[in-house]
C-alpha positions as a printed NumPy array, in Angstrom:
array([[ 19.686,  14.434, -23.974],
       [ 21.796,  13.737, -20.987],
       [ 18.831,  14.241, -18.698],
       [ 16.687,  12.028, -20.905],
       [ 19.279,   9.291, -21.043],
       [ 19.689,   9.499, -16.969],
       [ 15.815,   9.271, -16.553],
       [ 15.705,   6.166, -18.86 ],
       [ 18.433,   4.494, -16.887],
       [ 16.856,   5.383, -13.685],
       [ 13.453,   4.011, -14.692],
       [ 15.229,   0.871, -15.887],
       [ 17.153,   0.44 , -12.666],
       [ 13.99 ,   1.081, -10.496],
       [ 12.103,  -1.561, -12.33 ],
       [ 14.934,  -4.07 , -11.934],
       [ 15.107,  -3.118,  -8.151],
       [ 11.338,  -3.631,  -7.766],
       [ 11.674,  -7.154,  -9.323],
       [ 14.824,  -8.013,  -7.287],
       [ 13.009,  -6.77 ,  -4.083],
       [ 10.196,  -9.337,  -4.384],
       [ 12.291, -12.064,  -2.708],
       [ 13.185,  -9.578,  -0.056],
       [  9.716,  -8.845,   0.631],
       [  8.896, -12.485,   0.555],
       [ 11.534, -13.278,   2.967],
       [ 10.532, -10.548,   5.543],
       [  6.974, -11.584,   5.412],
       [  7.948, -15.023,   6.071],
       [ 10.044, -14.197,   9.019],
       [  7.624, -11.645,  10.621],
       [  4.385, -13.567,  10.1  ],
       [  4.095, -14.636,  13.83 ],
       [  5.034, -11.388,  15.283],
       [  2.353,  -9.3  ,  17.026],
       [  0.75 ,  -6.803,  14.746],
       [  2.392,  -3.817,  16.567],
       [  5.835,  -5.272,  16.055],
       [  5.416,  -6.196,  12.392],
       [  5.599,  -2.493,  11.234],
       [  8.892,  -2.146,  13.135],
       [ 10.228,  -5.305,  11.702],
       [  9.306,  -4.428,   8.077],
       [ 10.9  ,  -0.999,   8.664],
       [ 14.122,  -2.312,  10.115],
       [ 14.298,  -5.308,   7.853],
       [ 13.754,  -3.096,   4.668],
       [ 16.281,  -0.493,   5.812],
       [ 18.669,  -3.184,   6.736],
       [ 18.408,  -4.666,   3.259],
       [ 19.106,  -1.379,   1.574],
       [ 22.055,  -0.68 ,   3.952],
       [ 23.522,  -4.093,   3.02 ],
       [ 22.971,  -3.55 ,  -0.599],
       [ 24.804,  -0.289,  -0.471],
       [ 27.707,  -1.913,   1.334],
       [ 27.678,  -4.98 ,  -1.013],
       [ 27.749,  -2.602,  -4.086],
       [ 31.549,  -1.793,  -3.43 ],
       [ 32.59 ,  -5.458,  -2.647],
       [ 30.099,  -7.884,  -4.193],
       [ 32.016,  -8.645,  -7.284],
       [ 35.082,  -9.442,  -5.201],
       [ 32.955, -11.665,  -2.868],
       [ 31.694, -13.726,  -5.891],
       [ 35.251, -14.576,  -6.594],
       [ 35.712, -16.286,  -3.213],
       [ 35.656, -19.969,  -3.624],
       [ 32.401, -21.74 ,  -2.657],
       [ 31.098, -18.524,  -0.981],
       [ 28.041, -18.446,  -2.905],
       [ 27.404, -22.303,  -2.502],
       [ 27.826, -21.892,   1.22 ],
       [ 25.239, -19.057,   1.198],
       [ 22.777, -21.398,  -0.713],
       [ 23.242, -24.08 ,   1.975],
       [ 22.662, -21.371,   4.752],
       [ 19.467, -20.242,   3.101],
       [ 18.092, -23.784,   3.055],
       [ 18.8  , -24.002,   6.86 ],
       [ 17.068, -20.599,   7.336],
       [ 13.977, -21.783,   5.158],
       [ 13.72 , -24.94 ,   7.273],
       [ 13.942, -22.993,  10.437],
       [ 11.123, -20.672,   9.372],
       [  8.837, -23.672,   8.441],
       [  9.694, -25.181,  11.847],
       [  8.801, -21.956,  13.745],
       [  5.681, -22.442,  16.157],
       [  3.355, -19.485,  16.384],
       [  2.828, -20.125,  20.101],
       [  6.575, -20.225,  20.8  ],
       [  6.919, -17.06 ,  18.974],
       [  4.099, -15.423,  20.927],
       [  5.83 , -16.643,  24.297],
       [  8.977, -14.497,  23.407],
       [  9.313, -11.124,  24.852],
       [  8.403,  -8.528,  22.337],
       [ 11.825,  -6.999,  22.281],
       [ 13.643, -10.256,  21.625],
       [ 11.064, -11.325,  19.118],
       [ 11.569,  -8.306,  17.072],
       [ 15.196,  -8.311,  17.05 ],
       [ 15.427, -12.091,  16.477],
       [ 13.361, -11.447,  13.365],
       [ 15.446,  -8.571,  12.145],
       [ 18.681, -10.586,  12.632],
       [ 17.157, -13.461,  10.662],
       [ 16.267, -11.129,   7.847],
       [ 19.656,  -9.483,   7.772],
       [ 21.604, -12.918,   7.694],
       [ 19.232, -14.138,   4.82 ],
       [ 19.341, -10.961,   2.84 ],
       [ 23.108, -10.926,   3.054],
       [ 23.393, -14.352,   1.347],
       [ 20.601, -13.609,  -1.094],
       [ 21.748, -10.108,  -2.209],
       [ 25.334, -10.508,  -3.416],
       [ 24.729, -11.57 ,  -7.032],
       [ 21.603,  -9.151,  -7.298],
       [ 23.769,  -6.347,  -6.233],
       [ 26.372,  -7.078,  -8.956],
       [ 23.643,  -7.165, -11.461],
       [ 22.231,  -3.743, -10.343],
       [ 25.748,  -2.366, -10.316],
       [ 26.335,  -3.716, -13.725],
       [ 23.124,  -2.08 , -15.164],
       [ 23.862,   1.234, -13.569],
       [ 27.283,   1.348, -15.095],
       [ 28.827,   1.987, -11.565],
       [ 26.804,   5.341, -11.368],
       [ 26.502,   5.474,  -7.491],
       [ 23.676,   8.069,  -7.838],
       [ 21.566,   5.881,  -9.899],
       [ 22.197,   2.891,  -7.563],
       [ 21.326,   5.015,  -4.472],
       [ 18.09 ,   6.279,  -5.917],
       [ 17.086,   2.85 ,  -7.115],
       [ 17.753,   1.346,  -3.675],
       [ 15.778,   4.064,  -1.87 ],
       [ 12.79 ,   3.624,  -4.123],
       [ 12.854,  -0.182,  -3.415],
       [ 12.279,   0.543,   0.465],
       [  8.563,   1.254,   0.258],
       [  8.275,  -1.654,  -2.34 ],
       [  9.804,  -4.103,   0.162],
       [  7.68 ,  -2.706,   3.025],
       [  4.387,  -2.803,   1.04 ],
       [  5.104,  -6.223,  -0.313],
       [  6.028,  -7.764,   2.971],
       [  2.882,  -6.371,   4.598],
       [  0.764,  -7.6  ,   1.605],
       [  2.249, -11.04 ,   1.743],
       [  2.035, -11.371,   5.564],
       [ -1.884, -10.705,   5.238],
       [ -2.115, -13.461,   2.6  ],
       [ -0.199, -15.852,   4.854],
       [ -2.551, -15.288,   7.587],
       [ -5.408, -15.881,   5.53 ],
       [ -4.042, -18.702,   3.418],
       [ -1.503, -20.545,   5.667],
       [ -0.137, -22.81 ,   2.863],
       [  1.322, -19.771,   1.181],
       [  3.942, -20.104,   4.049],
       [  4.997, -23.356,   2.698],
       [  5.285, -22.052,  -0.896],
       [  7.243, -19.228,   0.215],
       [  9.779, -21.441,   1.907],
       [  9.925, -23.724,  -1.031],
       [ 10.769, -20.583,  -3.161],
       [ 13.628, -19.81 ,  -0.86 ],
       [ 14.627, -23.44 ,  -1.287],
       [ 14.743, -23.045,  -5.065],
       [ 16.578, -19.86 ,  -4.861],
       [ 19.21 , -21.528,  -2.597],
       [ 19.803, -24.059,  -5.284],
       [ 20.252, -21.219,  -7.93 ],
       [ 22.987, -19.758,  -5.567],
       [ 24.68 , -23.16 ,  -5.321],
       [ 24.457, -23.768,  -9.094],
       [ 25.725, -20.324,  -9.971],
       [ 28.793, -20.589,  -7.704],
       [ 31.848, -19.962, -10.062],
       [ 33.423, -23.239,  -8.474],
       [ 30.587, -25.489,  -7.804],
       [ 28.479, -24.721, -10.817],
       [ 31.097, -26.099, -13.415],
       [ 31.491, -29.162, -11.265],
       [ 27.677, -29.822, -11.188],
       [ 27.431, -29.347, -15.071],
       [ 30.26 , -31.772, -15.643],
       [ 29.386, -34.51 , -13.217],
       [ 25.721, -34.092, -12.597],
       [ 24.432, -32.747, -15.838],
       [ 21.425, -34.995, -16.035],
       [ 20.449, -34.467, -12.268],
       [ 20.814, -30.706, -12.44 ],
       [ 17.305, -30.079, -13.625],
       [ 15.911, -32.649, -11.242],
       [ 17.65 , -31.523,  -8.238],
       [ 15.798, -28.073,  -7.637],
       [ 12.321, -29.508,  -8.206],
       [ 13.202, -32.484,  -5.822],
       [ 14.189, -29.723,  -3.165],
       [ 10.959, -27.888,  -3.783],
       [  9.   , -31.096,  -3.258],
       [ 10.755, -31.821,  -0.045],
       [ 10.041, -28.325,   1.179],
       [  6.227, -28.639,   0.146],
       [  5.999, -32.047,   1.948],
       [  7.819, -30.898,   5.065],
       [  5.7  , -27.685,   5.123],
       [  2.451, -29.545,   4.775],
       [  3.437, -31.756,   7.678],
       [  4.318, -28.683,   9.839],
       [  0.985, -27.154,   8.929],
       [ -0.946, -30.205,   9.792],
       [  0.955, -30.24 ,  13.22 ],
       [ -0.012, -26.724,  14.016],
       [ -3.594, -27.337,  13.134],
       [ -3.696, -30.481,  15.342],
       [ -2.147, -28.639,  18.173],
       [ -4.606, -25.719,  17.947],
       [ -7.579, -28.235,  17.83 ],
       [ -6.499, -29.997,  20.896],
       [ -6.059, -26.712,  22.775],
       [ -9.616, -25.731,  21.958],
       [-11.083, -28.964,  23.347]])
């Protein structure tokens, strides 16, 4: 019975980790899309392992971090900045970087964004696991191949359909708003003073990202066309 209960809890935790790993895979794909093919695998590996290491570390302190005033809201603002920076990223400038600097720049961006995105997710996973470190550890290890496979798949899709880049950045923007809204200090203020606008703001943010991403995509296409003439 104990073994059956452990197996059931483990399966549940693995499924939760797979779902929560989707945004990590999307982020890694967005950051690594312009890297040379030979560096992407390395970036996927280091980014995935970095995500797991961060989540392991956060497991012990995430609940306390969420109690720090305005920290989650500040993380949301930082995530907006990262998403905008990724949309502004020029493929030609990325290619001009040295391979080593391009790789570690991508890994650094992944780690920073994962840090701000993973705190509340880690609390949720720890709560589901009931604080069982073995369950948490196995669940996180299983998420590594999921993140790597997902990042590789999304990168291929982005190459074939560039507009997916804009959709991914818009999703990060929406996630950033959720982080701000769920902040224990900012959230109640928004509910009290901006209750009517609270539903509108995230979709307005998504619309801004879509418009900005569309303009950036058109700019890249125009530059490429001028270079081929």
